[in-house]
Coordinates of C-alpha atoms in Angstrom, one line a residue:
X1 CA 0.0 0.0 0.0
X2 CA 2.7 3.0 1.4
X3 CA 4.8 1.2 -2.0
X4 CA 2.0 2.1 -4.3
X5 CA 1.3 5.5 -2.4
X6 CA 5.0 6.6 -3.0
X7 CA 4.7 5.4 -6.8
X8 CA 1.6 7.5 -7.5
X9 CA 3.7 10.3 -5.6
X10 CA 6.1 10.3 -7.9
X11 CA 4.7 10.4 -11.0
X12 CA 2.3 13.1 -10.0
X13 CA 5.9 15.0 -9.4
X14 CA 7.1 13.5 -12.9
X15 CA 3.9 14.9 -14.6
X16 CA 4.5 18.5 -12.9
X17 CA 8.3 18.9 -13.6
X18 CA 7.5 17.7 -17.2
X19 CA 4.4 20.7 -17.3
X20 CA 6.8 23.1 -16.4
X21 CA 9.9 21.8 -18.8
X22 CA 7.6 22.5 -21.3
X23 CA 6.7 26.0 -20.0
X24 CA 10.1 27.0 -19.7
X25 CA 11.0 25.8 -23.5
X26 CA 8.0 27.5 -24.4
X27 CA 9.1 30.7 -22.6
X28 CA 12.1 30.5 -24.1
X29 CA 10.6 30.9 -27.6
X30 CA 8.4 33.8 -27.1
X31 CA 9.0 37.7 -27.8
X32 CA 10.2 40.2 -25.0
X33 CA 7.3 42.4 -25.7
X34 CA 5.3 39.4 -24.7
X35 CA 7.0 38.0 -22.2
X36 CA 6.9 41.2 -20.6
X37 CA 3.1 41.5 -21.1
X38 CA 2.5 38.0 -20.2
X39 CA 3.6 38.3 -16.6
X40 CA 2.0 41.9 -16.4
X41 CA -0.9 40.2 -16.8
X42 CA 0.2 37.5 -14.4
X43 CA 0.5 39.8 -11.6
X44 CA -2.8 41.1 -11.7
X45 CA -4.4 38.0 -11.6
X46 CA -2.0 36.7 -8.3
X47 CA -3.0 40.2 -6.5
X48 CA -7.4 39.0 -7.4
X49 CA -6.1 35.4 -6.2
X50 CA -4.5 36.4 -3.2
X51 CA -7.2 38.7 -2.2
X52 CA -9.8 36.3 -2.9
X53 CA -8.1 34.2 -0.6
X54 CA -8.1 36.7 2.3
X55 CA -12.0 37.0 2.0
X56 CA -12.3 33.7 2.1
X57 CA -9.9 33.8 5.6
X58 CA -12.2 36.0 6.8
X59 CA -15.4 34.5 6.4
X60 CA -13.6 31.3 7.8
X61 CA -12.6 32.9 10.9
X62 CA -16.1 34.6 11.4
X63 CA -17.5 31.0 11.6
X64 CA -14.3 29.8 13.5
X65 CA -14.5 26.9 11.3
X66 CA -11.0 25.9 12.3
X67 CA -12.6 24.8 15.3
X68 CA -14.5 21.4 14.1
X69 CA -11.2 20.6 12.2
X70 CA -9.3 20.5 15.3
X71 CA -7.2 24.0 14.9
X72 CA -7.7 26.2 18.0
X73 CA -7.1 29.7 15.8
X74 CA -7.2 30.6 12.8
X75 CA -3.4 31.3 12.5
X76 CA -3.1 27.5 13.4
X77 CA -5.4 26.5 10.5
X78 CA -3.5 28.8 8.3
X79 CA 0.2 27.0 9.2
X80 CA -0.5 23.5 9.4
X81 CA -3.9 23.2 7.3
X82 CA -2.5 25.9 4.9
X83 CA 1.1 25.7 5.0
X84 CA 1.8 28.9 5.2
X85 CA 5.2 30.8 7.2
X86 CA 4.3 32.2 10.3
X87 CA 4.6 36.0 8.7
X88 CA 2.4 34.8 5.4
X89 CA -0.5 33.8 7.8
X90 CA 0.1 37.1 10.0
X91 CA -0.1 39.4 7.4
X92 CA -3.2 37.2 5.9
X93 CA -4.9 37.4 9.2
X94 CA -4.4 41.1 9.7
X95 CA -5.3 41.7 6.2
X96 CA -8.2 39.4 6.7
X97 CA -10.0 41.3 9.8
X98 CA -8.7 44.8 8.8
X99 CA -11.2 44.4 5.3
X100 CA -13.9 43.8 7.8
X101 CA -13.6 47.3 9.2
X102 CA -12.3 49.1 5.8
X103 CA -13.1 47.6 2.8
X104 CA -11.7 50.0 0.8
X105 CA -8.6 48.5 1.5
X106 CA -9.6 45.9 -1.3
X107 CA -9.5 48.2 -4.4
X108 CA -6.2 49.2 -2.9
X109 CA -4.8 45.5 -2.3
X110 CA -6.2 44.9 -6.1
X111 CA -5.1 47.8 -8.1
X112 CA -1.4 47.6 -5.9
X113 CA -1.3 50.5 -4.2
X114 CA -0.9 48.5 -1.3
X115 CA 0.4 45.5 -0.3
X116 CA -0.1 42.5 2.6
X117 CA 3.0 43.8 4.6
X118 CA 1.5 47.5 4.6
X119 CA -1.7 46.6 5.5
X120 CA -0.2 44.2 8.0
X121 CA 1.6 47.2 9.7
X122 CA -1.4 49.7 9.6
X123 CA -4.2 47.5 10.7
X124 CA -3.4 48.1 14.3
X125 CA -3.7 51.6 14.5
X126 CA -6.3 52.0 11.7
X127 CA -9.3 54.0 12.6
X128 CA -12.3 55.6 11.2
X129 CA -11.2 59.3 12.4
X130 CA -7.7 58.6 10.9
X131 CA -7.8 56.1 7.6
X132 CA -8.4 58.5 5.2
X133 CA -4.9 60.1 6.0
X134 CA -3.1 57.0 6.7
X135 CA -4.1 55.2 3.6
X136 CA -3.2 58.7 2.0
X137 CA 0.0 58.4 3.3
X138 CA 0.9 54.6 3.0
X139 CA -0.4 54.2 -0.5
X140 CA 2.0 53.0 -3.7
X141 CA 5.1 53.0 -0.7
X142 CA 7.4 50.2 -0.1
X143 CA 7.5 48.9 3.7
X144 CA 10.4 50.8 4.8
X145 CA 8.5 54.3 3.5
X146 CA 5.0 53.4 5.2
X147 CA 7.0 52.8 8.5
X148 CA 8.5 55.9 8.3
X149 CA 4.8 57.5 6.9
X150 CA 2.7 56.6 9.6
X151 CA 5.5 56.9 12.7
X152 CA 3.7 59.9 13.6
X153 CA 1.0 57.6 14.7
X154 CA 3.5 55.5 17.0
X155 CA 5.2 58.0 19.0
X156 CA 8.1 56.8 21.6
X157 CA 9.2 59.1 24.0
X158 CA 12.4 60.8 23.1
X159 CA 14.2 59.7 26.8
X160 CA 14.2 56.2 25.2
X161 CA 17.9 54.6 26.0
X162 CA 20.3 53.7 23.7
X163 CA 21.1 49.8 24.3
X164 CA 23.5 47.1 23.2
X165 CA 22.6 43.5 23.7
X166 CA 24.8 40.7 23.5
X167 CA 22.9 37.8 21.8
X168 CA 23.8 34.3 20.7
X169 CA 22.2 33.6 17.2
X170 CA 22.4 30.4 15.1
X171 CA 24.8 30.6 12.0
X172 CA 25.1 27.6 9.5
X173 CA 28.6 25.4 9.8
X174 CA 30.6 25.1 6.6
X175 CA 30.6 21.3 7.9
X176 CA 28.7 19.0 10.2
X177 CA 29.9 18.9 13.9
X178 CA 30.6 14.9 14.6
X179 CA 29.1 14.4 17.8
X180 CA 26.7 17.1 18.3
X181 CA 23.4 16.4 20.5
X182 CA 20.4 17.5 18.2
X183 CA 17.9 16.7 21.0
X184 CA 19.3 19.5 23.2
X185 CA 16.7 22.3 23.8
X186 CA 17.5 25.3 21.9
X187 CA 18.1 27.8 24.4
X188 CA 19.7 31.4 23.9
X189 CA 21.5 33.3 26.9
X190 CA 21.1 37.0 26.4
X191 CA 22.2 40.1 28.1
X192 CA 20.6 43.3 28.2
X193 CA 22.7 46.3 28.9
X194 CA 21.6 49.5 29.4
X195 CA 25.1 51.8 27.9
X196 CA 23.6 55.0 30.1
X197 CA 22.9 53.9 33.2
X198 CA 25.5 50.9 33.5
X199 CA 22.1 48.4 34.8
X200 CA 23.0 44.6 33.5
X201 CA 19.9 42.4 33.9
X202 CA 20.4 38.8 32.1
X203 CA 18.5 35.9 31.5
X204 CA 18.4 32.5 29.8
X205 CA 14.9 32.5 27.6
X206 CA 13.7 29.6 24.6
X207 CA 14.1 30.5 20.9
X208 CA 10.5 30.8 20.7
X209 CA 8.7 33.2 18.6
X210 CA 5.2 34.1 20.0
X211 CA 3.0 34.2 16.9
X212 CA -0.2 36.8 16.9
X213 CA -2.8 33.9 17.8
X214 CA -1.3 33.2 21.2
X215 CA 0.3 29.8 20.2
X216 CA 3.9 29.5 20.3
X217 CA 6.2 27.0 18.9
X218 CA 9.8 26.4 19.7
X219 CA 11.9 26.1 16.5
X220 CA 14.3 23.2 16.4
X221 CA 18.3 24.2 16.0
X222 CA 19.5 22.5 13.0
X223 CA 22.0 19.8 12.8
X224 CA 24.5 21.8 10.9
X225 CA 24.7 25.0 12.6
X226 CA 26.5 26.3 15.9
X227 CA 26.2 29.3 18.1
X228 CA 27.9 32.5 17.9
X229 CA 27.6 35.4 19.7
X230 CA 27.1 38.7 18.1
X231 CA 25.8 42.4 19.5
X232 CA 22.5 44.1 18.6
X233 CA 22.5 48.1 19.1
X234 CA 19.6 50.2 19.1
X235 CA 19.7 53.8 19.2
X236 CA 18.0 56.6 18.0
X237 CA 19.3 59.0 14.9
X238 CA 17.2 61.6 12.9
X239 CA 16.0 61.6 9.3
X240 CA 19.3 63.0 8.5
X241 CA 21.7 60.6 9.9
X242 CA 19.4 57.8 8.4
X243 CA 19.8 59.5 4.8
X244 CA 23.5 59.6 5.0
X245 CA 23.4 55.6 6.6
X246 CA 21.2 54.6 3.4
X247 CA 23.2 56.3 1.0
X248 CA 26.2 54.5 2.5
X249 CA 24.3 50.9 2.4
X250 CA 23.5 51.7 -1.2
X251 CA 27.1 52.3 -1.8
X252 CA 28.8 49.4 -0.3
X253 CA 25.9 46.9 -1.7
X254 CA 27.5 47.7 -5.2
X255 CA 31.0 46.7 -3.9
X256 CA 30.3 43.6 -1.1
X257 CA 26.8 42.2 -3.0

């Protein structure tokens, strides 16, 4: 039986690759003017798809119907019934609920002035008073420029410290380490320090990433990586500085791709 299950497997697979052997010869063939156009029109049709699919998110989670199939949220249903990345089923979910509120945000999602990351990042402070001028000032910009857009809408207060935090991140090995223990919990020791004040706190917390359901699940370290340790700063510069720091990044991306 799992013999003639693994059979049919593969020549389901066989049948695929051979579809798309044939559209990449056939793509090969074809004009640039029409290759261009072709996957113009491609993208229209994935923006109508993937919005199509948020609506029907959202009419799934307003009869929780991930319930009766054993999922206890929707962000659950969407990563192990969907297979989606945790950040494709946040942004689908936020995208999902936010259309309940503003559904103006379709036309916008469809004709591309926005995206599933933007809407993502605005559905939280999105509100009747104030959409008007957010959308106004988050539509047709990448990420990076929303963030910056709607900051006004996220103030921090300007006695915020600057900080530097040791942290031990997981960094692929150029070869296996003989010997290793892959059943070990992956556990991270970090140190907070506070470069004004001289205050050292520390802790040992899971590599867990707390996903925007309330579930959490602790990733797995890889066989083939180790630990190193490695220094995160955060501080606080103005427009400015952060011109001059792009321009520099833009620079050296040319030289060090």
């Amino acid at each position: 039986m799992d013999t003639c299950a693994r059979s049919g497997r593969r020549d389901k697979l066989s049948s695929l690759n051979n579809k798309f052997k044939d559209l990449m010869a056939e793509l090969e063939r074809i004009s640039d003017n029409k290759l261009i156009s072709e996957v113009h029109a491609l993208n229209k049709r994935e923006r109508k798809l993937k919005l199509t699919v948020i609506f029907h998110l959202r009419e799934i989670d307003r009869r929780e119907l991930y319930l009766p199939l054993g999922y206890h949220s929707l962000f659950e249903f969407c990563r192990r019934h969907l297979g989606y990345t945790r950040s494709s089923a946040y942004r689908r979910i936020r995208a999902a609920r936010c259309l309940g509120d503003f559904p103006e945000i379709a036309d916008m999602l469809l004709s591309g002035e926005l995206n599933l990351s933007t809407v993502s990042l605005i559905s939280g402070i999105l509100t009747k008073e104030n959409r008007d001028d957010i959308l106004g000032r988050v539509s047709g910009k990448s990420y990076r420029e929303a963030e910056i857009a709607v900051s006004v809408y996220k103030p921090i207060e300007t006695g915020t410290r600057d900080k530097i935090k040791p942290v031990s991140v997981l960094e692929k090995r150029s070869t296996p380490d003989v010997g290793s223990d892959p059943g070990v919990n992956n556990y991270s020791k970090s140190f907070n320090v506070e470069t004004d004040s001289g205050e050292k706190s520390a802790e040992i917390t899971p590599d867990v990433e707390t996903d925007p359901a309330g579930t959490a699940e602790t990733d797995t370290r890889a066989d083939n990586a180790e630990v190193k340790q490695k220094f995160k700063l955060e501080f606080m510069v103005n427009p400015e500085f952060l011109k001059k720091v792009e321009e520099i990044r833009s620079e050296l991306s040319r030289k060090y791709p």
